Amino acid sequence: MRARKSVKVIAVASGKGGVGKTNIAVNLAVALAQKGAKPLLLDADLGLGNVDILLGLSPRYNLSHVISGEKTMEQVLVDGPQGIRVLPAASGIAHMAVLGSQAQAGLIQAVSHLDIDVDYLLIDLAAGIAGDVLTFSRAAQEVIVVVSNEPASITDAYALIKVLSRDHGVRRFRVLPNMVRDQHEGQSLFQRVATVADRYLDVSLEMVGTIPLDPALRSAVRAQRAVVELYPDSPAARALRALATMVRAWPLPAGSAGHIEFFMERLLSAEKALQDL
């Protein structure tokens, strides 16, 4: 990717499914674009992707066609709202959910060779702690962990943080409470995760705002639109734009002249470290 500017690579993760992770990734991409950025959204839930569904897109091809060699990454790339670019994943293709590290590295290498101008690479990960989630999380510069106020989500978010920190060297996490009633509930939810993490793990957790439980989000999902575009004055949209503002203030990468190759190098070094264990 011949980027003219530094690229921030951000993985959006969750320990449990159903906590609104993909909605966060989609709306963060659109909100960044509304602020003048040029985001590329990679649907890395490779076997059960639904970024395209949330945005009302109907891509003819997806990443499974890149893996099979039928199409190039450029042929799979589609345009989304506000000028965002989307790399759609397959849906309901079992073997895509269990790709080996070589195939994962091949995908990222293909991304790195895209001839487009990008300043953010947002990666919507699958939920849980499968191998591809761990690989992409370790290689990204920033990891946002989305958590909701239910026991399974809190437990699984902690499990994800534990595995990434103890086994993969990730030390910094941005925690985003989602679907909360108010700021107090969000702060309390973050504190529950942070208290356990501080006691047992060597990590740094930062709360990056809260996203309220908002009927506008459900309506936007039904309409297959981003809430920041369809209902820009809703509480959820305002919170997501605030998140985008915060993301834009995060420092730029320091490696490989600050370009997308930084991600590729991190991915390959992560894989080598795993092989050396």
PDB file of C-alpha atoms in Angstrom:
ATOM      1  CA  MET A   1       0.000   0.000   0.000  1.00  0.00           C
ATOM      2  CA  ARG A   2       1.640   3.198  -1.155  1.00  0.00           C
ATOM      3  CA  ALA A   3       0.219   5.363   1.612  1.00  0.00           C
ATOM      4  CA  ARG A   4       1.235   9.014   1.675  1.00  0.00           C
ATOM      5  CA  LYS A   5       0.699   9.250   5.414  1.00  0.00           C
ATOM      6  CA  SER A   6       1.086   7.140   8.518  1.00  0.00           C
ATOM      7  CA  VAL A   7      -1.465   4.394   9.043  1.00  0.00           C
ATOM      8  CA  LYS A   8      -2.997   3.590  12.415  1.00  0.00           C
ATOM      9  CA  VAL A   9      -3.946  -0.087  12.688  1.00  0.00           C
ATOM     10  CA  ILE A  10      -6.752  -0.668  15.199  1.00  0.00           C
ATOM     11  CA  ALA A  11      -8.263  -4.036  16.071  1.00  0.00           C
ATOM     12  CA  VAL A  12     -11.805  -4.048  17.479  1.00  0.00           C
ATOM     13  CA  ALA A  13     -12.260  -7.155  19.619  1.00  0.00           C
ATOM     14  CA  SER A  14     -14.602  -8.727  22.161  1.00  0.00           C
ATOM     15  CA  GLY A  15     -14.400 -11.807  24.314  1.00  0.00           C
ATOM     16  CA  LYS A  16     -18.039 -12.648  23.637  1.00  0.00           C
ATOM     17  CA  GLY A  17     -20.276 -12.276  20.611  1.00  0.00           C
ATOM     18  CA  GLY A  18     -23.392 -10.145  20.670  1.00  0.00           C
ATOM     19  CA  VAL A  19     -21.887  -7.145  22.450  1.00  0.00           C
ATOM     20  CA  GLY A  20     -22.037  -4.808  19.436  1.00  0.00           C
ATOM     21  CA  LYS A  21     -18.401  -5.082  18.339  1.00  0.00           C
ATOM     22  CA  THR A  22     -19.081  -4.939  14.594  1.00  0.00           C
ATOM     23  CA  ASN A  23     -21.442  -1.998  15.058  1.00  0.00           C
ATOM     24  CA  ILE A  24     -18.635  -0.165  16.846  1.00  0.00           C
ATOM     25  CA  ALA A  25     -16.134  -0.922  14.066  1.00  0.00           C
ATOM     26  CA  VAL A  26     -18.537   0.133  11.319  1.00  0.00           C
ATOM     27  CA  ASN A  27     -19.613   3.360  12.973  1.00  0.00           C
ATOM     28  CA  LEU A  28     -16.069   4.251  14.004  1.00  0.00           C
ATOM     29  CA  ALA A  29     -14.994   3.924  10.362  1.00  0.00           C
ATOM     30  CA  VAL A  30     -17.852   6.135   9.145  1.00  0.00           C
ATOM     31  CA  ALA A  31     -17.315   8.673  11.946  1.00  0.00           C
ATOM     32  CA  LEU A  32     -13.615   8.906  11.077  1.00  0.00           C
ATOM     33  CA  ALA A  33     -14.509   9.463   7.427  1.00  0.00           C
ATOM     34  CA  GLN A  34     -16.934  12.218   8.436  1.00  0.00           C
ATOM     35  CA  LYS A  35     -13.986  13.927  10.121  1.00  0.00           C
ATOM     36  CA  GLY A  36     -11.927  13.819   6.938  1.00  0.00           C
ATOM     37  CA  ALA A  37      -9.991  10.588   7.504  1.00  0.00           C
ATOM     38  CA  LYS A  38      -9.611   7.777   4.970  1.00  0.00           C
ATOM     39  CA  PRO A  39     -10.357   4.490   6.762  1.00  0.00           C
ATOM     40  CA  LEU A  40     -10.125   0.976   5.386  1.00  0.00           C
ATOM     41  CA  LEU A  41     -12.391  -1.481   7.216  1.00  0.00           C
ATOM     42  CA  LEU A  42     -11.237  -5.094   7.140  1.00  0.00           C
ATOM     43  CA  ASP A  43     -13.892  -7.653   8.131  1.00  0.00           C
ATOM     44  CA  ALA A  44     -11.675 -10.210   9.858  1.00  0.00           C
ATOM     45  CA  ASP A  45     -14.542 -12.360  11.100  1.00  0.00           C
ATOM     46  CA  LEU A  46     -13.460 -14.430   8.142  1.00  0.00           C
ATOM     47  CA  GLY A  47     -16.112 -17.160   8.197  1.00  0.00           C
ATOM     48  CA  LEU A  48     -19.080 -15.191   9.565  1.00  0.00           C
ATOM     49  CA  GLY A  49     -18.556 -11.679   8.305  1.00  0.00           C
ATOM     50  CA  ASN A  50     -21.403  -9.180   8.461  1.00  0.00           C
ATOM     51  CA  VAL A  51     -19.846  -5.738   7.998  1.00  0.00           C
ATOM     52  CA  ASP A  52     -21.372  -5.613   4.525  1.00  0.00           C
ATOM     53  CA  ILE A  53     -24.815  -6.458   5.923  1.00  0.00           C
ATOM     54  CA  LEU A  54     -24.688  -3.673   8.517  1.00  0.00           C
ATOM     55  CA  LEU A  55     -23.803  -1.191   5.775  1.00  0.00           C
ATOM     56  CA  GLY A  56     -26.347  -2.433   3.241  1.00  0.00           C
ATOM     57  CA  LEU A  57     -23.621  -3.441   0.788  1.00  0.00           C
ATOM     58  CA  SER A  58     -23.931  -6.320  -1.680  1.00  0.00           C
ATOM     59  CA  PRO A  59     -20.373  -7.258  -2.604  1.00  0.00           C
ATOM     60  CA  ARG A  60     -20.033  -9.723  -5.429  1.00  0.00           C
ATOM     61  CA  TYR A  61     -16.759 -11.061  -4.058  1.00  0.00           C
ATOM     62  CA  ASN A  62     -15.162 -11.385  -0.627  1.00  0.00           C
ATOM     63  CA  LEU A  63     -11.925 -12.456   1.025  1.00  0.00           C
ATOM     64  CA  SER A  64     -12.607 -16.124   0.349  1.00  0.00           C
ATOM     65  CA  HIS A  65     -12.097 -15.358  -3.350  1.00  0.00           C
ATOM     66  CA  VAL A  66      -8.717 -13.826  -2.524  1.00  0.00           C
ATOM     67  CA  ILE A  67      -7.690 -16.914  -0.543  1.00  0.00           C
ATOM     68  CA  SER A  68      -8.764 -19.192  -3.392  1.00  0.00           C
ATOM     69  CA  GLY A  69      -6.838 -17.096  -5.909  1.00  0.00           C
ATOM     70  CA  GLU A  70      -9.940 -16.295  -7.943  1.00  0.00           C
ATOM     71  CA  LYS A  71      -9.757 -12.544  -7.313  1.00  0.00           C
ATOM     72  CA  THR A  72      -7.243  -9.940  -6.266  1.00  0.00           C
ATOM     73  CA  MET A  73      -7.666  -7.761  -3.205  1.00  0.00           C
ATOM     74  CA  GLU A  74      -8.454  -4.799  -5.477  1.00  0.00           C
ATOM     75  CA  GLN A  75     -11.323  -6.742  -7.061  1.00  0.00           C
ATOM     76  CA  VAL A  76     -12.804  -7.535  -3.638  1.00  0.00           C
ATOM     77  CA  LEU A  77     -12.564  -3.991  -2.272  1.00  0.00           C
ATOM     78  CA  VAL A  78     -15.904  -2.127  -2.165  1.00  0.00           C
ATOM     79  CA  ASP A  79     -16.886   1.449  -1.416  1.00  0.00           C
ATOM     80  CA  GLY A  80     -18.977   2.215   1.648  1.00  0.00           C
ATOM     81  CA  PRO A  81     -20.724   5.310   3.019  1.00  0.00           C
ATOM     82  CA  GLN A  82     -18.799   8.560   3.434  1.00  0.00           C
ATOM     83  CA  GLY A  83     -16.042   7.184   1.222  1.00  0.00           C
ATOM     84  CA  ILE A  84     -14.846   4.401   3.510  1.00  0.00           C
ATOM     85  CA  ARG A  85     -13.355   1.331   1.829  1.00  0.00           C
ATOM     86  CA  VAL A  86     -14.427  -2.165   2.921  1.00  0.00           C
ATOM     87  CA  LEU A  87     -12.823  -5.577   2.535  1.00  0.00           C
ATOM     88  CA  PRO A  88     -15.782  -7.940   3.097  1.00  0.00           C
ATOM     89  CA  ALA A  89     -15.401 -11.379   4.647  1.00  0.00           C
ATOM     90  CA  ALA A  90     -17.199 -14.557   3.675  1.00  0.00           C
ATOM     91  CA  SER A  91     -20.327 -15.664   5.485  1.00  0.00           C
ATOM     92  CA  GLY A  92     -21.069 -19.299   6.192  1.00  0.00           C
ATOM     93  CA  ILE A  93     -17.842 -20.693   4.745  1.00  0.00           C
ATOM     94  CA  ALA A  94     -16.414 -22.936   7.458  1.00  0.00           C
ATOM     95  CA  HIS A  95     -12.833 -23.224   6.252  1.00  0.00           C
ATOM     96  CA  MET A  96     -12.435 -19.430   6.316  1.00  0.00           C
ATOM     97  CA  ALA A  97     -12.953 -19.473  10.077  1.00  0.00           C
ATOM     98  CA  VAL A  98      -9.960 -21.758  10.608  1.00  0.00           C
ATOM     99  CA  LEU A  99      -7.330 -20.318   8.294  1.00  0.00           C
ATOM    100  CA  GLY A 100      -3.748 -21.150   9.159  1.00  0.00           C
ATOM    101  CA  SER A 101      -1.151 -18.518   9.971  1.00  0.00           C
ATOM    102  CA  GLN A 102       0.290 -18.669   6.453  1.00  0.00           C
ATOM    103  CA  ALA A 103      -3.080 -17.831   4.895  1.00  0.00           C
ATOM    104  CA  GLN A 104      -3.632 -15.046   7.433  1.00  0.00           C
ATOM    105  CA  ALA A 105      -0.232 -13.568   6.602  1.00  0.00           C
ATOM    106  CA  GLY A 106      -1.073 -13.842   2.907  1.00  0.00           C
ATOM    107  CA  LEU A 107      -4.237 -11.818   3.418  1.00  0.00           C
ATOM    108  CA  ILE A 108      -2.395  -9.067   5.259  1.00  0.00           C
ATOM    109  CA  GLN A 109       0.325  -9.028   2.644  1.00  0.00           C
ATOM    110  CA  ALA A 110      -2.342  -8.554  -0.009  1.00  0.00           C
ATOM    111  CA  VAL A 111      -3.800  -5.682   2.034  1.00  0.00           C
ATOM    112  CA  SER A 112      -0.347  -4.109   2.297  1.00  0.00           C
ATOM    113  CA  HIS A 113      -0.039  -4.040  -1.488  1.00  0.00           C
ATOM    114  CA  LEU A 114      -3.323  -2.236  -2.108  1.00  0.00           C
ATOM    115  CA  ASP A 115      -2.662   0.930  -4.080  1.00  0.00           C
ATOM    116  CA  ILE A 116      -5.029   3.191  -2.154  1.00  0.00           C
ATOM    117  CA  ASP A 117      -4.624   6.186   0.129  1.00  0.00           C
ATOM    118  CA  VAL A 118      -5.483   5.115   3.690  1.00  0.00           C
ATOM    119  CA  ASP A 119      -4.723   6.529   7.122  1.00  0.00           C
ATOM    120  CA  TYR A 120      -6.655   4.055   9.303  1.00  0.00           C
ATOM    121  CA  LEU A 121      -6.915   0.291   9.021  1.00  0.00           C
ATOM    122  CA  LEU A 122      -9.786  -0.870  11.245  1.00  0.00           C
ATOM    123  CA  ILE A 123     -10.004  -4.618  11.792  1.00  0.00           C
ATOM    124  CA  ASP A 124     -13.329  -6.052  12.913  1.00  0.00           C
ATOM    125  CA  LEU A 125     -12.242  -9.298  14.580  1.00  0.00           C
ATOM    126  CA  ALA A 126     -14.253 -12.399  15.306  1.00  0.00           C
ATOM    127  CA  ALA A 127     -15.388 -12.733  18.915  1.00  0.00           C
ATOM    128  CA  GLY A 128     -13.393 -14.921  21.284  1.00  0.00           C
ATOM    129  CA  ILE A 129      -9.790 -16.099  21.377  1.00  0.00           C
ATOM    130  CA  ALA A 130      -9.401 -18.094  18.158  1.00  0.00           C
ATOM    131  CA  GLY A 131      -6.007 -18.087  16.467  1.00  0.00           C
ATOM    132  CA  ASP A 132      -6.768 -15.390  13.902  1.00  0.00           C
ATOM    133  CA  VAL A 133      -8.108 -13.078  16.624  1.00  0.00           C
ATOM    134  CA  LEU A 134      -4.902 -13.455  18.620  1.00  0.00           C
ATOM    135  CA  THR A 135      -2.690 -12.985  15.569  1.00  0.00           C
ATOM    136  CA  PHE A 136      -4.408  -9.841  14.318  1.00  0.00           C
ATOM    137  CA  SER A 137      -4.679  -8.382  17.836  1.00  0.00           C
ATOM    138  CA  ARG A 138      -1.008  -8.916  18.495  1.00  0.00           C
ATOM    139  CA  ALA A 139      -0.022  -7.322  15.215  1.00  0.00           C
ATOM    140  CA  ALA A 140      -2.237  -4.230  15.543  1.00  0.00           C
ATOM    141  CA  GLN A 141      -1.008  -1.061  17.188  1.00  0.00           C
ATOM    142  CA  GLU A 142      -4.185  -0.572  19.217  1.00  0.00           C
ATOM    143  CA  VAL A 143      -6.727  -3.067  20.563  1.00  0.00           C
ATOM    144  CA  ILE A 144     -10.217  -1.866  21.513  1.00  0.00           C
ATOM    145  CA  VAL A 145     -12.015  -4.420  23.688  1.00  0.00           C
ATOM    146  CA  VAL A 146     -15.795  -3.957  23.553  1.00  0.00           C
ATOM    147  CA  VAL A 147     -17.652  -5.161  26.646  1.00  0.00           C
ATOM    148  CA  SER A 148     -21.291  -5.101  27.741  1.00  0.00           C
ATOM    149  CA  ASN A 149     -22.742  -5.264  31.234  1.00  0.00           C
ATOM    150  CA  GLU A 150     -23.424  -8.974  31.482  1.00  0.00           C
ATOM    151  CA  PRO A 151     -21.381 -11.590  33.354  1.00  0.00           C
ATOM    152  CA  ALA A 152     -20.376 -13.625  30.293  1.00  0.00           C
ATOM    153  CA  SER A 153     -19.149 -10.526  28.441  1.00  0.00           C
ATOM    154  CA  ILE A 154     -17.099  -9.334  31.406  1.00  0.00           C
ATOM    155  CA  THR A 155     -15.593 -12.780  32.013  1.00  0.00           C
ATOM    156  CA  ASP A 156     -14.755 -13.311  28.358  1.00  0.00           C
ATOM    157  CA  ALA A 157     -13.303  -9.812  27.949  1.00  0.00           C
ATOM    158  CA  TYR A 158     -10.970 -10.528  30.844  1.00  0.00           C
ATOM    159  CA  ALA A 159     -10.069 -13.908  29.309  1.00  0.00           C
ATOM    160  CA  LEU A 160      -9.187 -12.227  26.004  1.00  0.00           C
ATOM    161  CA  ILE A 161      -7.024  -9.645  27.758  1.00  0.00           C
ATOM    162  CA  LYS A 162      -5.338 -12.375  29.824  1.00  0.00           C
ATOM    163  CA  VAL A 163      -4.465 -14.532  26.822  1.00  0.00           C
ATOM    164  CA  LEU A 164      -3.198 -11.609  24.749  1.00  0.00           C
ATOM    165  CA  SER A 165      -1.068 -10.247  27.594  1.00  0.00           C
ATOM    166  CA  ARG A 166       0.340 -13.481  29.035  1.00  0.00           C
ATOM    167  CA  ASP A 167       0.853 -15.430  25.813  1.00  0.00           C
ATOM    168  CA  HIS A 168       1.238 -12.769  23.114  1.00  0.00           C
ATOM    169  CA  GLY A 169       2.890  -9.771  24.719  1.00  0.00           C
ATOM    170  CA  VAL A 170       0.057  -7.263  24.305  1.00  0.00           C
ATOM    171  CA  ARG A 171       0.253  -4.869  27.243  1.00  0.00           C
ATOM    172  CA  ARG A 172      -2.111  -2.000  26.411  1.00  0.00           C
ATOM    173  CA  PHE A 173      -5.846  -2.252  25.870  1.00  0.00           C
ATOM    174  CA  ARG A 174      -8.526   0.354  25.217  1.00  0.00           C
ATOM    175  CA  VAL A 175     -11.766  -0.789  26.877  1.00  0.00           C
ATOM    176  CA  LEU A 176     -15.114   0.402  25.521  1.00  0.00           C
ATOM    177  CA  PRO A 177     -18.274  -0.287  27.555  1.00  0.00           C
ATOM    178  CA  ASN A 178     -21.167  -0.639  25.125  1.00  0.00           C
ATOM    179  CA  MET A 179     -24.954  -0.583  25.521  1.00  0.00           C
ATOM    180  CA  VAL A 180     -24.881   1.006  28.974  1.00  0.00           C
ATOM    181  CA  ARG A 181     -27.602   3.111  30.560  1.00  0.00           C
ATOM    182  CA  ASP A 182     -25.344   5.989  31.552  1.00  0.00           C
ATOM    183  CA  GLN A 183     -21.762   7.074  32.191  1.00  0.00           C
ATOM    184  CA  HIS A 184     -21.873   5.723  35.750  1.00  0.00           C
ATOM    185  CA  GLU A 185     -22.779   2.222  34.565  1.00  0.00           C
ATOM    186  CA  GLY A 186     -20.023   2.367  31.973  1.00  0.00           C
ATOM    187  CA  GLN A 187     -17.439   3.457  34.537  1.00  0.00           C
ATOM    188  CA  SER A 188     -18.550   0.724  36.922  1.00  0.00           C
ATOM    189  CA  LEU A 189     -18.320  -1.864  34.161  1.00  0.00           C
ATOM    190  CA  PHE A 190     -14.820  -0.755  33.218  1.00  0.00           C
ATOM    191  CA  GLN A 191     -13.767  -0.824  36.858  1.00  0.00           C
ATOM    192  CA  ARG A 192     -14.902  -4.431  37.237  1.00  0.00           C
ATOM    193  CA  VAL A 193     -12.630  -5.484  34.387  1.00  0.00           C
ATOM    194  CA  ALA A 194      -9.755  -3.244  35.460  1.00  0.00           C
ATOM    195  CA  THR A 195      -9.797  -4.368  39.103  1.00  0.00           C
ATOM    196  CA  VAL A 196      -9.272  -8.014  38.211  1.00  0.00           C
ATOM    197  CA  ALA A 197      -6.744  -7.190  35.496  1.00  0.00           C
ATOM    198  CA  ASP A 198      -4.715  -4.982  37.836  1.00  0.00           C
ATOM    199  CA  ARG A 199      -4.625  -7.761  40.417  1.00  0.00           C
ATOM    200  CA  TYR A 200      -3.500 -10.600  38.180  1.00  0.00           C
ATOM    201  CA  LEU A 201      -2.061  -9.163  34.947  1.00  0.00           C
ATOM    202  CA  ASP A 202       0.723  -6.820  33.891  1.00  0.00           C
ATOM    203  CA  VAL A 203      -1.392  -4.657  31.591  1.00  0.00           C
ATOM    204  CA  SER A 204      -2.519  -1.092  31.065  1.00  0.00           C
ATOM    205  CA  LEU A 205      -6.251  -0.577  30.579  1.00  0.00           C
ATOM    206  CA  GLU A 206      -7.800   2.692  29.463  1.00  0.00           C
ATOM    207  CA  MET A 207     -11.492   3.405  29.224  1.00  0.00           C
ATOM    208  CA  VAL A 208     -12.232   5.141  25.924  1.00  0.00           C
ATOM    209  CA  GLY A 209     -15.716   6.456  26.593  1.00  0.00           C
ATOM    210  CA  THR A 210     -19.053   4.675  26.737  1.00  0.00           C
ATOM    211  CA  ILE A 211     -21.691   3.915  24.127  1.00  0.00           C
ATOM    212  CA  PRO A 212     -25.245   4.211  25.475  1.00  0.00           C
ATOM    213  CA  LEU A 213     -28.065   1.761  24.941  1.00  0.00           C
ATOM    214  CA  ASP A 214     -29.944   3.679  22.273  1.00  0.00           C
ATOM    215  CA  PRO A 215     -33.022   2.681  20.219  1.00  0.00           C
ATOM    216  CA  ALA A 216     -31.494   4.616  17.314  1.00  0.00           C
ATOM    217  CA  LEU A 217     -28.809   1.939  17.028  1.00  0.00           C
ATOM    218  CA  ARG A 218     -31.383  -0.811  16.586  1.00  0.00           C
ATOM    219  CA  SER A 219     -33.242   1.273  14.016  1.00  0.00           C
ATOM    220  CA  ALA A 220     -30.019   1.931  12.112  1.00  0.00           C
ATOM    221  CA  VAL A 221     -29.202  -1.787  12.060  1.00  0.00           C
ATOM    222  CA  ARG A 222     -32.631  -2.543  10.613  1.00  0.00           C
ATOM    223  CA  ALA A 223     -32.098   0.137   7.980  1.00  0.00           C
ATOM    224  CA  GLN A 224     -28.593  -1.219   7.255  1.00  0.00           C
ATOM    225  CA  ARG A 225     -27.057   2.189   7.854  1.00  0.00           C
ATOM    226  CA  ALA A 226     -24.457   3.551  10.237  1.00  0.00           C
ATOM    227  CA  VAL A 227     -26.145   5.326  13.144  1.00  0.00           C
ATOM    228  CA  VAL A 228     -23.668   8.228  12.908  1.00  0.00           C
ATOM    229  CA  GLU A 229     -25.003   8.847   9.407  1.00  0.00           C
ATOM    230  CA  LEU A 230     -28.691   7.998   9.770  1.00  0.00           C
ATOM    231  CA  TYR A 231     -29.310   9.484  13.236  1.00  0.00           C
ATOM    232  CA  PRO A 232     -26.409  11.915  13.745  1.00  0.00           C
ATOM    233  CA  ASP A 233     -28.012  13.630  16.757  1.00  0.00           C
ATOM    234  CA  SER A 234     -28.759  10.435  18.684  1.00  0.00           C
ATOM    235  CA  PRO A 235     -26.878   9.730  21.946  1.00  0.00           C
ATOM    236  CA  ALA A 236     -25.113   6.733  20.390  1.00  0.00           C
ATOM    237  CA  ALA A 237     -23.969   8.754  17.374  1.00  0.00           C
ATOM    238  CA  ARG A 238     -22.595  11.522  19.589  1.00  0.00           C
ATOM    239  CA  ALA A 239     -20.704   8.970  21.687  1.00  0.00           C
ATOM    240  CA  LEU A 240     -19.271   7.286  18.592  1.00  0.00           C
ATOM    241  CA  ARG A 241     -18.112  10.609  17.150  1.00  0.00           C
ATOM    242  CA  ALA A 242     -16.416  11.323  20.489  1.00  0.00           C
ATOM    243  CA  LEU A 243     -14.659   7.961  20.178  1.00  0.00           C
ATOM    244  CA  ALA A 244     -13.491   8.890  16.673  1.00  0.00           C
ATOM    245  CA  THR A 245     -12.099  12.178  17.996  1.00  0.00           C
ATOM    246  CA  MET A 246     -10.196  10.280  20.674  1.00  0.00           C
ATOM    247  CA  VAL A 247      -8.853   7.775  18.148  1.00  0.00           C
ATOM    248  CA  ARG A 248      -7.538  10.592  15.964  1.00  0.00           C
ATOM    249  CA  ALA A 249      -5.501  11.851  18.934  1.00  0.00           C
ATOM    250  CA  TRP A 250      -3.716   8.517  19.440  1.00  0.00           C
ATOM    251  CA  PRO A 251      -0.023   8.644  18.452  1.00  0.00           C
ATOM    252  CA  LEU A 252       1.120   7.575  15.016  1.00  0.00           C
ATOM    253  CA  PRO A 253       3.115   4.357  14.544  1.00  0.00           C
ATOM    254  CA  ALA A 254       6.888   4.568  14.730  1.00  0.00           C
ATOM    255  CA  GLY A 255       7.972   1.628  12.538  1.00  0.00           C
ATOM    256  CA  SER A 256       8.544   1.203   8.808  1.00  0.00           C
ATOM    257  CA  ALA A 257       8.307   4.919   8.083  1.00  0.00           C
ATOM    258  CA  GLY A 258       4.874   4.820   9.714  1.00  0.00           C
ATOM    259  CA  HIS A 259       3.164   3.091   6.795  1.00  0.00           C
ATOM    260  CA  ILE A 260       1.009  -0.017   6.516  1.00  0.00           C
ATOM    261  CA  GLU A 261       4.129  -2.172   6.317  1.00  0.00           C
ATOM    262  CA  PHE A 262       4.322  -1.659  10.090  1.00  0.00           C
ATOM    263  CA  PHE A 263       1.376  -4.010  10.436  1.00  0.00           C
ATOM    264  CA  MET A 264       2.884  -6.577   8.109  1.00  0.00           C
ATOM    265  CA  GLU A 265       6.158  -6.558  10.033  1.00  0.00           C
ATOM    266  CA  ARG A 266       4.352  -6.924  13.353  1.00  0.00           C
ATOM    267  CA  LEU A 267       2.294  -9.802  11.984  1.00  0.00           C
ATOM    268  CA  LEU A 268       5.307 -11.685  10.659  1.00  0.00           C
ATOM    269  CA  SER A 269       7.334 -11.120  13.829  1.00  0.00           C
ATOM    270  CA  ALA A 270       4.386 -12.319  15.901  1.00  0.00           C
ATOM    271  CA  GLU A 271       4.148 -15.502  13.868  1.00  0.00           C
ATOM    272  CA  LYS A 272       7.883 -16.100  14.145  1.00  0.00           C
ATOM    273  CA  ALA A 273       7.743 -15.670  17.914  1.00  0.00           C
ATOM    274  CA  LEU A 274       4.933 -18.210  18.147  1.00  0.00           C
ATOM    275  CA  GLN A 275       6.874 -20.686  16.020  1.00  0.00           C
ATOM    276  CA  ASP A 276       9.917 -20.271  18.269  1.00  0.00           C
ATOM    277  CA  LEU A 277       7.971 -21.172  21.425  1.00  0.00           C
TER     278      LEU A 277
END
